[in-house]
Amino acid sequence: MNERQNRREEMLAVAGELFVRQGYIGTSTRQIAEAVGCTKAALYYHFKQGKEELYQEVFKLHCPDFGPILSNCEGAATLSDLILCLATNMVKHQPERINRMRWVIAEFPNLDEGQREMLRERKKRHLDQVSDLLGRFIANRQEAEHVATLMLGAMVGYDQLFVQMESEPPDGKSREAYVQFFAECIAARYEG
């Protein structure tokens, strides 16, 4: 990778950190340039539209990526195993995912319609991928989509309520216990 590309990636990384920490509105191009250790002119050299272009590129990079979460789950032998695999991968990739998800949710009201549509499409693609995996065990596509939506909503909700707020569920059960319970409930309906 050449020096110009490295500098561009550094600018994206720094801008991403600042946007996550301070929000888009609260971050100036001057702050980004200072944090990178370059001039504003150098920033505009790499990003002709300045902060808006940086924001769009960072947003694309920070949209949650389900690739690592879906990896190695294709071989699950049962529906319960598949749900456990997806949940385990979600927890494994949680630190990087939570900050990205928090930032995307917080910035959503500030997005233009094109950016919102990009996020909606990405979410739909992720739900389709999970639905495809579930389809091995749930013959009805619409039901597979419902389970995928319920599963992702429950996992994101759990993260929001307990992980980000650094608290425990009232009954003190672990996340693994909740995932196991959820997997068993869904599997009981479809595995007989």
One Martini backbone bead per residue (centre of mass of N, CA, C, O) as a GRO file, in nm:
protein
  192
    1MET     BB    1   0.097   0.036   0.022
    2ASN     BB    2   0.074   0.357  -0.012
    3GLU     BB    3   0.109   0.658   0.141
    4ARG     BB    4  -0.159   0.782   0.049
    5GLN     BB    5  -0.340   0.550   0.148
    6ASN     BB    6  -0.251   0.556   0.442
    7ARG     BB    7  -0.345   0.847   0.499
    8ARG     BB    8  -0.640   0.804   0.432
    9GLU     BB    9  -0.691   0.581   0.646
   10GLU     BB   10  -0.614   0.755   0.885
   11MET     BB   11  -0.834   0.967   0.846
   12LEU     BB   12  -1.069   0.771   0.877
   13ALA     BB   13  -1.003   0.666   1.160
   14VAL     BB   14  -1.005   0.937   1.307
   15ALA     BB   15  -1.284   1.033   1.222
   16GLY     BB   16  -1.433   0.792   1.342
   17GLU     BB   17  -1.357   0.843   1.637
   18LEU     BB   18  -1.477   1.129   1.653
   19PHE     BB   19  -1.767   1.065   1.566
   20VAL     BB   20  -1.825   0.863   1.793
   21ARG     BB   21  -1.756   1.061   2.032
   22GLN     BB   22  -1.893   1.360   1.900
   23GLY     BB   23  -1.996   1.354   1.634
   24TYR     BB   24  -2.049   1.522   1.350
   25ILE     BB   25  -2.118   1.810   1.451
   26GLY     BB   26  -1.874   1.802   1.684
   27THR     BB   27  -1.687   1.788   1.423
   28SER     BB   28  -1.397   1.910   1.281
   29THR     BB   29  -1.160   1.949   1.043
   30ARG     BB   30  -0.947   2.053   1.234
   31GLN     BB   31  -0.951   1.814   1.433
   32ILE     BB   32  -0.874   1.602   1.232
   33ALA     BB   33  -0.607   1.722   1.136
   34GLU     BB   34  -0.471   1.732   1.415
   35ALA     BB   35  -0.498   1.424   1.481
   36VAL     BB   36  -0.326   1.344   1.223
   37GLY     BB   37  -0.103   1.570   1.138
   38CYS     BB   38  -0.239   1.793   0.947
   39THR     BB   39  -0.376   1.969   0.711
   40LYS     BB   40  -0.658   2.080   0.567
   41ALA     BB   41  -0.550   2.056   0.279
   42ALA     BB   42  -0.482   1.754   0.298
   43LEU     BB   43  -0.769   1.664   0.350
   44TYR     BB   44  -0.885   1.787   0.078
   45TYR     BB   45  -0.714   1.616  -0.109
   46HIS     BB   46  -0.862   1.340  -0.021
   47PHE     BB   47  -1.137   1.525   0.048
   48LYS     BB   48  -1.304   1.738  -0.144
   49GLN     BB   49  -1.579   1.758   0.056
   50GLY     BB   50  -1.468   1.685   0.320
   51LYS     BB   51  -1.657   1.603   0.582
   52GLU     BB   52  -1.881   1.467   0.414
   53GLU     BB   53  -1.701   1.255   0.279
   54LEU     BB   54  -1.588   1.135   0.533
   55TYR     BB   55  -1.857   1.049   0.652
   56GLN     BB   56  -1.940   0.854   0.428
   57GLU     BB   57  -1.694   0.666   0.454
   58VAL     BB   58  -1.723   0.602   0.754
   59PHE     BB   59  -2.008   0.492   0.743
   60LYS     BB   60  -1.943   0.250   0.565
   61LEU     BB   61  -1.734   0.128   0.770
   62HIS     BB   62  -1.943   0.137   1.037
   63CYS     BB   63  -2.122  -0.048   0.942
   64PRO     BB   64  -2.240  -0.322   1.025
   65ASP     BB   65  -2.080  -0.645   1.015
   66PHE     BB   66  -2.189  -0.987   0.948
   67GLY     BB   67  -1.968  -1.176   0.851
   68PRO     BB   68  -1.842  -1.278   1.126
   69ILE     BB   69  -2.118  -1.386   1.236
   70LEU     BB   70  -2.171  -1.599   0.994
   71SER     BB   71  -1.935  -1.745   1.033
   72ASN     BB   72  -1.938  -2.099   1.071
   73CYS     BB   73  -2.275  -2.162   1.056
   74GLU     BB   74  -2.346  -2.351   0.810
   75GLY     BB   75  -2.279  -2.636   0.983
   76ALA     BB   76  -2.520  -2.659   1.140
   77ALA     BB   77  -2.726  -2.926   1.263
   78THR     BB   78  -2.914  -2.718   1.414
   79LEU     BB   79  -3.106  -2.465   1.511
   80SER     BB   80  -2.980  -2.429   1.787
   81ASP     BB   81  -2.686  -2.420   1.685
   82LEU     BB   82  -2.721  -2.172   1.506
   83ILE     BB   83  -2.804  -1.969   1.722
   84LEU     BB   84  -2.552  -2.010   1.897
   85CYS     BB   85  -2.346  -1.927   1.684
   86LEU     BB   86  -2.447  -1.640   1.630
   87ALA     BB   87  -2.426  -1.543   1.925
   88THR     BB   88  -2.128  -1.601   1.970
   89ASN     BB   89  -2.027  -1.415   1.742
   90MET     BB   90  -2.151  -1.158   1.851
   91VAL     BB   91  -1.989  -1.153   2.115
   92LYS     BB   92  -1.702  -1.167   1.992
   93HIS     BB   93  -1.778  -0.885   1.814
   94GLN     BB   94  -1.883  -0.662   2.012
   95PRO     BB   95  -1.694  -0.418   2.055
   96GLU     BB   96  -1.699  -0.319   1.755
   97ARG     BB   97  -2.015  -0.320   1.717
   98ILE     BB   98  -2.130  -0.132   1.935
   99ASN     BB   99  -2.003   0.139   1.848
  100ARG     BB  100  -2.116   0.136   1.567
  101MET     BB  101  -2.416   0.111   1.636
  102ARG     BB  102  -2.440   0.361   1.811
  103TRP     BB  103  -2.358   0.564   1.595
  104VAL     BB  104  -2.569   0.499   1.380
  105ILE     BB  105  -2.816   0.556   1.556
  106ALA     BB  106  -2.743   0.850   1.637
  107GLU     BB  107  -2.711   0.952   1.322
  108PHE     BB  108  -2.973   0.893   1.164
  109PRO     BB  109  -3.124   1.178   1.178
  110ASN     BB  110  -2.870   1.313   1.000
  111LEU     BB  111  -2.941   1.170   0.755
  112ASP     BB  112  -2.979   1.119   0.447
  113GLU     BB  113  -3.166   0.936   0.235
  114GLY     BB  114  -2.929   0.780   0.109
  115GLN     BB  115  -2.806   0.681   0.378
  116ARG     BB  116  -3.057   0.540   0.483
  117GLU     BB  117  -3.085   0.341   0.250
  118MET     BB  118  -2.816   0.202   0.288
  119LEU     BB  119  -2.886   0.093   0.570
  120ARG     BB  120  -3.140  -0.064   0.495
  121GLU     BB  121  -3.003  -0.252   0.290
  122ARG     BB  122  -2.802  -0.376   0.484
  123LYS     BB  123  -3.007  -0.491   0.681
  124LYS     BB  124  -3.154  -0.667   0.474
  125ARG     BB  125  -2.910  -0.839   0.397
  126HIS     BB  126  -2.865  -0.958   0.679
  127LEU     BB  127  -3.146  -1.084   0.713
  128ASP     BB  128  -3.122  -1.264   0.463
  129GLN     BB  129  -2.880  -1.429   0.559
  130VAL     BB  130  -3.015  -1.541   0.812
  131SER     BB  131  -3.261  -1.661   0.668
  132ASP     BB  132  -3.103  -1.861   0.498
  133LEU     BB  133  -2.994  -2.023   0.734
  134LEU     BB  134  -3.276  -2.088   0.861
  135GLY     BB  135  -3.396  -2.237   0.601
  136ARG     BB  136  -3.285  -2.522   0.675
  137PHE     BB  137  -3.522  -2.536   0.926
  138ILE     BB  138  -3.722  -2.321   0.781
  139ALA     BB  139  -3.941  -2.346   0.525
  140ASN     BB  140  -4.070  -2.076   0.581
  141ARG     BB  141  -3.966  -1.773   0.485
  142GLN     BB  142  -4.130  -1.582   0.663
  143GLU     BB  143  -4.048  -1.720   0.930
  144ALA     BB  144  -3.745  -1.682   0.899
  145GLU     BB  145  -3.764  -1.371   0.902
  146HIS     BB  146  -3.893  -1.346   1.181
  147VAL     BB  147  -3.666  -1.484   1.339
  148ALA     BB  148  -3.439  -1.297   1.251
  149THR     BB  149  -3.563  -1.038   1.365
  150LEU     BB  150  -3.597  -1.134   1.657
  151MET     BB  151  -3.303  -1.212   1.710
  152LEU     BB  152  -3.166  -0.939   1.649
  153GLY     BB  153  -3.339  -0.769   1.839
  154ALA     BB  154  -3.265  -0.919   2.101
  155MET     BB  155  -2.957  -0.876   2.087
  156VAL     BB  156  -2.956  -0.569   2.069
  157GLY     BB  157  -3.130  -0.519   2.320
  158TYR     BB  158  -2.941  -0.648   2.522
  159ASP     BB  159  -2.706  -0.461   2.472
  160GLN     BB  160  -2.852  -0.197   2.546
  161LEU     BB  161  -2.959  -0.278   2.842
  162PHE     BB  162  -2.678  -0.428   2.959
  163VAL     BB  163  -2.402  -0.368   2.831
  164GLN     BB  164  -2.402  -0.052   2.797
  165MET     BB  165  -2.520  -0.025   3.108
  166GLU     BB  166  -2.372  -0.215   3.300
  167SER     BB  167  -2.584  -0.461   3.351
  168GLU     BB  168  -2.817  -0.676   3.495
  169PRO     BB  169  -3.040  -0.885   3.504
  170PRO     BB  170  -3.274  -0.935   3.745
  171ASP     BB  171  -3.208  -1.262   3.754
  172GLY     BB  172  -2.882  -1.298   3.681
  173LYS     BB  173  -2.854  -1.403   3.412
  174SER     BB  174  -2.694  -1.495   3.148
  175ARG     BB  175  -2.656  -1.461   2.822
  176GLU     BB  176  -2.632  -1.764   2.763
  177ALA     BB  177  -2.903  -1.837   2.894
  178TYR     BB  178  -3.077  -1.672   2.699
  179VAL     BB  179  -2.987  -1.805   2.439
  180GLN     BB  180  -3.067  -2.090   2.512
  181PHE     BB  181  -3.366  -2.031   2.553
  182PHE     BB  182  -3.423  -1.919   2.272
  183ALA     BB  183  -3.328  -2.165   2.110
  184GLU     BB  184  -3.528  -2.366   2.238
  185CYS     BB  185  -3.791  -2.225   2.159
  186ILE     BB  186  -3.751  -2.226   1.854
  187ALA     BB  187  -3.681  -2.527   1.815
  188ALA     BB  188  -3.947  -2.646   1.927
  189ARG     BB  189  -4.118  -2.549   1.683
  190TYR     BB  190  -3.923  -2.690   1.440
  191GLU     BB  191  -3.809  -2.979   1.576
  192GLY     BB  192  -4.064  -3.103   1.764
   0.00000   0.00000   0.00000
